[in-house]
């Protein structure tokens, strides 16, 4: 099983989602990666605020480097989780067929099915925003881990 976490820049939310889910699943059974729909930060480490909040909960995400989502990801991954509505729409616009489109899910629907809630973009806010994102993603990833294992 291969799972991709997607946000806009691939430096704040999706690196946390990748690190959190990978920490909850067997690495031989479930591969987790992340990407951004925009290329602004390609090649960069996660935002220091994401690195710090992950470290606080015992997760090291400093091995990650930002990359841009590509249409090829539809061939590689079984499930693709969007952090927000805009990431979701951007990926659906790239889907080549209904099979591609069916892989794309809103991550917070794992916690609240059918809600279509977005993980708020914490980039322009303070550290509290990253704590909030962490706790939302931790809850959602717990559900995903239960489902895929
Ligand atoms: P992310 O946050 O999508 O959670 O990685 C952002 C990172 C960078 C920007 C926006 C959101 N930016 O505009 O550079």
XYZ file of N, CA, C and O and ligand atoms in Angstrom:
610
model
N 0.845 -1.198 0.000
C 0.000 0.000 0.000
C 0.881 1.249 0.000
O 1.817 1.349 0.779
N 0.577 2.168 -0.912
C 1.356 3.417 -0.998
C 0.409 4.605 -0.847
O -0.598 4.695 -1.563
N 0.767 5.498 0.053
C -0.104 6.634 0.379
C 0.662 7.941 0.207
O 1.790 8.074 0.694
N 0.035 8.900 -0.468
C 0.651 10.208 -0.689
C -0.153 11.292 0.025
O -1.383 11.341 -0.091
N 0.552 12.156 0.751
C -0.046 13.303 1.432
C 0.276 14.561 0.635
O 1.449 14.780 0.283
N -0.727 15.382 0.365
C -0.505 16.536 -0.525
C -1.053 17.830 0.074
O -2.203 17.876 0.540
N -0.198 18.883 0.066
C -0.656 20.234 0.418
C -0.183 21.191 -0.663
O 0.091 20.763 -1.794
N -0.070 22.470 -0.360
C 0.323 23.442 -1.388
C 1.843 23.464 -1.577
O 2.353 23.250 -2.679
N 2.584 23.730 -0.484
C 4.028 23.934 -0.604
C 4.875 22.710 -0.298
O 6.065 22.703 -0.573
N 4.258 21.670 0.315
C 4.984 20.477 0.785
C 6.095 20.830 1.779
O 7.118 20.163 1.845
N 5.847 21.882 2.571
C 6.810 22.175 3.646
C 6.163 22.253 5.033
O 6.866 22.138 6.033
N 4.845 22.461 5.118
C 4.198 22.582 6.434
C 3.301 21.393 6.770
O 3.619 20.601 7.654
N 2.156 21.264 6.061
C 1.160 20.272 6.466
C 1.480 18.855 5.988
O 1.469 17.914 6.798
N 1.734 18.667 4.688
C 1.916 17.286 4.194
C 3.176 16.603 4.740
O 3.145 15.383 4.937
N 4.278 17.337 5.028
C 5.409 16.644 5.666
C 5.042 16.101 7.056
O 5.487 15.016 7.443
N 4.191 16.869 7.780
C 3.729 16.364 9.083
C 2.853 15.132 8.886
O 3.016 14.130 9.594
N 1.933 15.197 7.926
C 1.057 14.051 7.668
C 1.884 12.816 7.293
O 1.611 11.707 7.767
N 2.907 13.011 6.458
C 3.774 11.891 6.067
C 4.457 11.293 7.297
O 4.431 10.075 7.502
N 5.073 12.146 8.106
C 5.819 11.663 9.272
C 4.920 10.977 10.289
O 5.272 9.937 10.848
N 3.746 11.565 10.516
C 2.828 11.008 11.513
C 2.305 9.647 11.057
O 2.334 8.672 11.812
N 1.829 9.571 9.790
C 1.287 8.283 9.334
C 2.386 7.221 9.302
O 2.170 6.091 9.750
N 3.583 7.605 8.814
C 4.657 6.596 8.742
C 4.986 6.047 10.134
O 5.318 4.870 10.277
N 4.842 6.892 11.159
C 5.139 6.451 12.528
C 4.098 5.472 13.073
O 4.332 4.818 14.079
N 2.932 5.391 12.417
C 1.838 4.556 12.927
C 1.681 3.248 12.161
O 0.820 2.437 12.498
N 2.457 3.055 11.071
C 2.290 1.859 10.233
C 3.615 1.106 10.088
O 4.683 1.677 10.317
N 3.508 -0.152 9.675
C 4.711 -0.943 9.443
C 5.366 -0.474 8.144
O 4.710 -0.488 7.086
N 6.656 -0.073 8.194
C 7.282 0.503 6.993
C 7.386 -0.450 5.799
O 7.460 0.003 4.662
N 7.363 -1.772 6.069
C 7.411 -2.719 4.941
C 6.042 -2.872 4.282
O 5.945 -3.293 3.130
N 4.999 -2.549 5.038
C 3.641 -2.759 4.515
C 3.052 -1.503 3.903
O 2.282 -1.568 2.950
N 3.384 -0.359 4.491
C 2.791 0.901 4.030
C 3.897 1.915 3.786
O 4.677 2.229 4.685
N 3.979 2.399 2.536
C 4.939 3.449 2.176
C 4.188 4.774 2.137
O 3.107 4.850 1.539
N 4.770 5.778 2.759
C 4.124 7.092 2.799
C 5.082 8.116 2.204
O 6.288 8.086 2.462
N 4.534 9.022 1.395
C 5.322 10.098 0.797
C 4.456 11.357 0.842
O 3.269 11.300 1.218
N 5.049 12.508 0.473
C 4.253 13.734 0.402
C 4.728 14.582 -0.766
O 5.844 14.409 -1.274
N 3.865 15.513 -1.180
C 4.162 16.398 -2.312
C 3.313 17.652 -2.174
O 2.372 17.701 -1.375
N 3.668 18.682 -2.975
C 2.894 19.926 -2.995
C 2.338 20.168 -4.383
O 2.932 19.734 -5.379
N 1.213 20.869 -4.447
C 0.656 21.188 -5.767
C 1.405 22.358 -6.405
O 1.286 22.582 -7.604
N 2.165 23.113 -5.609
C 2.962 24.235 -6.127
C 4.445 23.908 -6.008
O 4.850 23.076 -5.184
N 5.259 24.578 -6.822
C 6.700 24.282 -6.872
C 7.551 25.269 -6.073
O 8.778 25.165 -6.085
N 6.907 26.201 -5.334
C 7.664 27.277 -4.657
C 8.846 26.793 -3.835
O 9.845 27.486 -3.712
N 8.689 25.633 -3.180
C 9.691 25.222 -2.184
C 10.406 23.920 -2.541
O 10.999 23.280 -1.666
N 10.364 23.543 -3.808
C 10.950 22.263 -4.233
C 12.406 22.146 -3.770
O 13.196 23.081 -3.910
N 12.745 21.013 -3.178
C 14.106 20.747 -2.718
C 14.385 21.189 -1.292
O 15.424 20.841 -0.730
N 13.445 21.954 -0.711
C 13.679 22.470 0.652
C 13.281 21.461 1.723
O 12.433 20.598 1.513
N 13.890 21.636 2.906
C 13.463 20.887 4.086
C 12.087 21.387 4.506
O 11.691 22.502 4.152
N 11.372 20.592 5.337
C 10.139 21.119 5.914
C 10.402 22.417 6.684
O 11.523 22.660 7.152
N 9.347 23.230 6.811
C 9.394 24.455 7.612
C 9.894 24.115 9.026
O 9.515 23.086 9.585
N 10.725 24.994 9.589
C 11.298 24.700 10.923
C 10.211 24.504 11.975
O 10.384 23.730 12.907
N 9.054 25.182 11.798
C 7.968 25.021 12.778
C 7.350 23.620 12.686
O 6.969 23.050 13.706
N 7.291 23.056 11.490
C 6.824 21.668 11.353
C 7.857 20.698 11.921
O 7.507 19.729 12.606
N 9.139 20.963 11.632
C 10.200 20.099 12.175
C 10.117 20.085 13.703
O 10.175 19.014 14.326
N 9.921 21.264 14.298
C 9.909 21.369 15.767
C 8.694 20.682 16.382
O 8.830 19.999 17.401
N 7.508 20.891 15.812
C 6.328 20.263 16.420
C 6.412 18.741 16.276
O 6.060 17.994 17.202
N 6.927 18.252 15.146
C 7.087 16.804 14.979
C 8.094 16.264 15.998
O 7.848 15.241 16.652
N 9.204 16.974 16.148
C 10.243 16.545 17.100
C 9.685 16.458 18.521
O 9.997 15.538 19.274
N 8.817 17.433 18.861
C 8.196 17.449 20.191
C 7.439 16.148 20.477
O 7.376 15.693 21.617
N 6.853 15.550 19.416
C 6.111 14.301 19.587
C 6.932 13.081 19.166
O 6.389 11.993 18.921
N 8.250 13.269 19.032
C 9.136 12.122 18.793
C 9.261 11.690 17.350
O 9.690 10.564 17.074
N 8.885 12.569 16.415
C 8.955 12.202 14.991
C 9.963 13.110 14.283
O 9.896 14.332 14.396
N 10.912 12.461 13.566
C 11.943 13.206 12.832
C 11.514 13.314 11.365
O 11.362 12.296 10.695
N 11.302 14.543 10.888
C 10.923 14.712 9.476
C 12.025 15.415 8.661
O 11.777 15.870 7.543
N 13.236 15.459 9.228
C 14.312 16.204 8.544
C 14.913 15.465 7.345
O 15.738 16.023 6.629
N 14.484 14.219 7.132
C 14.918 13.490 5.924
C 14.103 13.908 4.696
O 14.448 13.552 3.578
N 13.033 14.647 4.909
C 12.133 14.991 3.802
C 12.614 16.213 3.012
O 13.211 17.119 3.579
N 12.324 16.210 1.702
C 12.603 17.361 0.831
C 11.363 17.606 -0.010
O 10.770 16.644 -0.529
N 11.021 18.876 -0.179
C 9.782 19.198 -0.891
C 9.880 18.823 -2.373
O 10.914 18.994 -3.010
N 8.776 18.326 -2.889
C 8.675 18.050 -4.322
C 7.273 18.417 -4.788
O 6.352 18.560 -3.991
N 7.146 18.559 -6.098
C 5.851 18.927 -6.662
C 5.070 17.681 -7.054
O 5.651 16.719 -7.576
N 3.769 17.711 -6.803
C 2.883 16.629 -7.245
C 2.938 16.519 -8.769
O 2.968 17.535 -9.459
N 2.958 15.280 -9.271
C 2.918 15.121 -10.732
C 1.876 14.064 -11.102
O 1.498 13.229 -10.267
N 1.462 14.098 -12.343
C 0.422 13.177 -12.800
C 0.865 11.717 -12.641
O 0.043 10.828 -12.388
N 2.168 11.472 -12.695
C 2.731 10.143 -12.485
C 2.390 9.580 -11.098
O 2.330 8.364 -10.897
N 2.151 10.495 -10.127
C 1.799 10.037 -8.775
C 0.499 9.230 -8.773
O 0.310 8.382 -7.902
N -0.378 9.476 -9.728
C -1.605 8.679 -9.806
C -1.288 7.208 -10.110
O -2.043 6.316 -9.734
N -0.169 6.956 -10.813
C 0.207 5.576 -11.135
C 0.909 4.892 -9.967
O 0.862 3.673 -9.840
N 1.578 5.682 -9.132
C 2.417 5.128 -8.061
C 1.615 4.860 -6.784
O 1.853 3.856 -6.110
N 0.675 5.745 -6.465
C 0.020 5.686 -5.146
C -1.389 5.105 -5.223
O -2.101 5.280 -6.215
N -1.760 4.411 -4.123
C -3.094 3.822 -4.023
C -4.096 4.825 -3.474
O -5.279 4.792 -3.817
N -3.618 5.670 -2.559
C -4.484 6.664 -1.915
C -3.737 7.980 -1.875
O -2.537 8.010 -1.556
N -4.429 9.072 -2.174
C -3.810 10.395 -2.201
C -4.680 11.320 -1.349
O -5.857 11.529 -1.658
N -4.093 11.818 -0.262
C -4.861 12.659 0.656
C -4.539 14.133 0.474
O -3.383 14.547 0.632
N -5.565 14.917 0.167
C -5.442 16.373 0.081
C -5.658 16.973 1.466
O -6.542 16.536 2.206
N -4.825 17.978 1.795
C -4.985 18.670 3.078
C -6.146 19.657 3.020
O -6.791 19.903 4.030
N -6.377 20.263 1.847
C -7.485 21.226 1.766
C -8.198 21.144 0.421
O -7.788 20.417 -0.493
N -9.280 21.897 0.353
C -10.173 21.892 -0.809
C -9.440 22.310 -2.092
O -9.670 21.756 -3.168
N -8.536 23.279 -1.937
C -7.836 23.751 -3.131
C -6.844 22.704 -3.656
O -6.764 22.463 -4.867
N -6.130 22.029 -2.750
C -5.242 20.932 -3.183
C -6.079 19.847 -3.864
O -5.666 19.274 -4.884
N -7.244 19.570 -3.286
C -8.146 18.532 -3.815
C -8.559 18.869 -5.250
O -8.432 18.043 -6.154
N -9.008 20.110 -5.449
C -9.463 20.529 -6.787
C -8.303 20.529 -7.785
O -8.468 20.135 -8.938
N -7.125 20.985 -7.322
C -5.972 21.022 -8.226
C -5.581 19.624 -8.696
O -5.200 19.440 -9.854
N -5.648 18.652 -7.803
C -5.315 17.279 -8.202
C -6.393 16.682 -9.103
O -6.063 16.015 -10.093
N -7.659 16.945 -8.769
C -8.736 16.414 -9.625
C -8.617 16.943 -11.045
O -8.912 16.230 -12.004
N -8.151 18.180 -11.161
C -7.987 18.785 -12.490
C -6.908 18.059 -13.305
O -6.911 18.131 -14.535
N -5.995 17.381 -12.609
C -4.922 16.638 -13.304
C -5.288 15.178 -13.559
O -4.585 14.484 -14.310
N -6.364 14.706 -12.927
C -6.760 13.299 -13.077
C -7.088 13.001 -14.542
O -7.756 13.792 -15.204
N -6.595 11.838 -15.034
C -6.786 11.489 -16.443
C -8.052 10.674 -16.657
O -8.533 10.541 -17.772
N -8.533 10.076 -15.565
C -9.702 9.198 -15.680
C -10.339 9.035 -14.301
O -9.821 9.581 -13.318
N -11.409 8.262 -14.229
C -12.134 8.147 -12.962
C -11.328 7.357 -11.927
O -11.478 7.575 -10.724
N -10.442 6.468 -12.380
C -9.611 5.722 -11.430
C -8.654 6.677 -10.715
O -8.490 6.606 -9.494
N -8.005 7.580 -11.475
C -7.137 8.596 -10.858
C -7.947 9.403 -9.838
O -7.534 9.568 -8.692
N -9.086 9.896 -10.284
C -9.892 10.795 -9.446
C -10.334 10.098 -8.161
O -10.370 10.722 -7.093
N -10.619 8.791 -8.269
C -11.145 8.079 -7.093
C -10.089 7.884 -6.006
O -10.414 7.568 -4.863
N -8.815 8.077 -6.345
C -7.747 7.928 -5.336
C -7.629 9.146 -4.432
O -7.017 9.072 -3.377
N -8.171 10.275 -4.857
C -7.982 11.541 -4.140
C -9.070 11.734 -3.089
O -10.269 11.688 -3.402
N -8.634 11.922 -1.835
C -9.567 12.078 -0.706
C -9.176 13.319 0.101
O -8.008 13.688 0.139
N -10.162 13.872 0.799
C -9.895 14.947 1.769
C -9.502 14.282 3.089
O -10.281 13.500 3.643
N -8.324 14.611 3.614
C -7.819 13.851 4.771
C -8.724 13.964 5.991
O -8.893 12.986 6.724
N -9.353 15.114 6.213
C -10.164 15.247 7.425
C -11.501 14.521 7.331
O -12.205 14.390 8.340
N -11.829 13.983 6.139
C -13.007 13.123 6.047
C -12.778 11.791 6.765
O -13.734 11.078 7.060
N -11.496 11.477 7.052
C -11.210 10.279 7.853
C -11.716 10.460 9.286
O -12.180 9.513 9.909
N -11.604 11.685 9.784
C -12.054 11.979 11.144
C -13.556 12.281 11.166
O -14.271 11.814 12.055
N -14.004 13.087 10.199
C -15.416 13.475 10.103
C -15.917 13.191 8.687
O -15.879 14.074 7.833
N -16.378 11.942 8.450
C -16.769 11.550 7.094
C -17.789 12.519 6.481
O -18.733 12.934 7.142
N -17.512 12.889 5.236
C -18.448 13.735 4.498
C -18.377 15.215 4.827
O -19.064 16.027 4.214
N -17.510 15.592 5.783
C -17.465 17.010 6.211
C -16.748 17.891 5.188
O -17.007 19.092 5.107
N -15.808 17.294 4.438
C -14.959 18.062 3.516
C -14.231 19.218 4.192
O -13.977 20.257 3.569
N -13.902 19.071 5.467
C -13.121 20.091 6.185
C -11.696 20.145 5.656
O -11.149 19.136 5.218
N -11.094 21.342 5.730
C -9.701 21.539 5.313
C -8.787 21.679 6.521
O -9.185 22.257 7.544
N -7.557 21.172 6.390
C -6.519 21.451 7.388
C -6.045 22.883 7.119
O -5.584 23.176 6.018
N -6.203 23.806 8.093
C -5.854 25.201 7.822
C -4.374 25.365 7.485
O -3.523 24.702 8.077
N -4.098 26.245 6.523
C -2.715 26.522 6.125
C -2.045 27.334 7.240
O -2.462 28.456 7.514
N -1.020 26.764 7.892
C -0.422 27.439 9.056
C 0.742 28.370 8.692
O 1.344 28.985 9.567
N 1.068 28.489 7.387
C 2.327 29.117 6.952
C 2.488 30.538 7.455
O 3.566 30.921 7.912
N 1.403 31.338 7.384
C 1.532 32.750 7.758
C 1.179 33.018 9.219
O 1.137 34.160 9.649
N 0.906 31.969 9.987
C 0.536 32.149 11.391
C 1.683 31.819 12.330
O 2.837 31.757 11.930
N 1.335 31.610 13.600
C 2.347 31.323 14.618
C 2.466 29.839 14.898
O 1.875 29.001 14.197
N 3.213 29.535 15.949
C 3.490 28.146 16.319
C 2.206 27.405 16.720
O 2.074 26.210 16.460
N 1.247 28.124 17.323
C -0.019 27.489 17.735
C -0.713 26.809 16.566
O -1.331 25.759 16.726
N -0.633 27.437 15.397
C -1.248 26.873 14.197
C -0.654 25.521 13.858
O -1.370 24.622 13.393
N 0.626 25.354 14.103
C 1.299 24.079 13.796
C 0.895 22.998 14.799
O 0.742 21.829 14.429
N 0.702 23.395 16.051
C 0.195 22.449 17.072
C -1.199 21.965 16.677
O -1.512 20.782 16.786
N -2.015 22.913 16.231
C -3.388 22.595 15.830
C -3.387 21.639 14.633
O -4.113 20.632 14.630
N -2.560 21.937 13.643
C -2.437 21.068 12.468
C -1.957 19.676 12.899
O -2.494 18.662 12.459
N -0.966 19.637 13.790
C -0.441 18.355 14.244
C -1.555 17.505 14.848
O -1.693 16.315 14.539
N -2.363 18.118 15.728
C -3.367 17.306 16.415
C -4.457 16.836 15.442
O -4.919 15.692 15.534
N -4.847 17.685 14.482
C -5.823 17.242 13.462
C -5.274 16.068 12.650
O -5.982 15.096 12.372
N -4.001 16.184 12.253
C -3.402 15.141 11.403
C -3.154 13.863 12.187
O -3.284 12.757 11.645
N -2.825 14.001 13.472
C -2.599 12.822 14.296
C -3.882 11.987 14.385
O -3.849 10.764 14.226
N -5.002 12.672 14.577
C -6.292 11.992 14.686
C -6.659 11.323 13.346
O -7.078 10.160 13.307
N -6.489 12.064 12.250
C -6.833 11.516 10.929
C -5.928 10.328 10.583
O -6.398 9.310 10.053
N -4.631 10.446 10.899
C -3.683 9.370 10.550
C -3.920 8.120 11.381
O -3.645 7.004 10.917
N -4.427 8.295 12.585
C -4.786 7.138 13.415
C -5.873 6.324 12.700
O -5.805 5.093 12.625
N -6.855 7.017 12.155
C -7.948 6.340 11.419
C -7.401 5.660 10.158
O -7.790 4.540 9.823
N -6.526 6.364 9.445
C -5.967 5.794 8.208
C -5.160 4.539 8.543
O -5.297 3.507 7.885
N -4.330 4.620 9.591
C -3.497 3.481 9.980
C -4.374 2.279 10.335
O -4.083 1.143 9.921
N -5.463 2.512 11.056
C -6.381 1.417 11.419
C -6.951 0.760 10.159
O -7.100 -0.451 10.093
N -7.261 1.593 9.184
C -7.917 1.125 7.975
C -6.985 0.335 7.056
O -7.396 -0.662 6.470
N -5.744 0.781 6.932
C -4.863 0.189 5.925
C -4.041 -0.991 6.426
O -3.400 -1.670 5.622
N -4.021 -1.222 7.727
C -3.158 -2.307 8.236
C -3.886 -3.637 8.370
O -5.051 -3.685 8.576
P 1.899 23.973 3.125
O 2.039 25.508 3.572
O 1.034 23.985 1.876
O 1.207 23.339 4.283
O 3.296 23.467 2.879
C 2.469 26.517 2.717
C 3.816 26.669 2.479
C 4.253 27.703 1.654
C 3.336 28.558 1.087
C 1.995 28.408 1.326
C 1.555 27.370 2.138
N 3.788 29.619 0.264
O 2.943 30.414 -0.189
O 5.002 29.739 0.013
